[in-house]
C-alpha angles and dihedrals in degrees: 000000000000092000091054090050092047092050091049091050090049092050091047091049091050091049091051090049091053091050092048092051090051094046121115122253091212114137130179116217136204124297111264100196138072125243115224127193110238094025130092114260114262117171136168121204123187117228123203110210131205121243095265099036128106120197092220091059097051121101101236124177138152142201116214124200127189100200103316095332115103113217115232112260090231088063095050122076120199112191124181118204131180122240126224094269120056097237100064139046141167135241117208118204117194127175123197093213120082119246107258100166132067093233124057122184124196122189106197121191127187134177132056106225098015110037121211115191137181132184118215119196109193132186112221121227124216113260112241 
């Protein structure tokens, strides 16, 4: 009985190792822009890529909420752009509608087969 259990644990460990070796090294960073009430949303998020990943080949999309109101996807542009080095890139998120709530939430998703997601909850400042 113990040998069957040990062999199952070994097989499970090997399977997990194979999945881990195939996993993406994609990582989403912190937002690098300010959110201003009365201005359209314009954010930049750094993306750390794996050795064999290209930002133009990743499936990147975002949902944007002003307060509880989701902005229509047709009014939100998500644009990936490579950085100077090959291991990092940036995603720019721009909304056509002006920010009219003090809280803005962005749910950013990247990756086609292995999705990486991050939720950003941002407090909007008053435009001067």
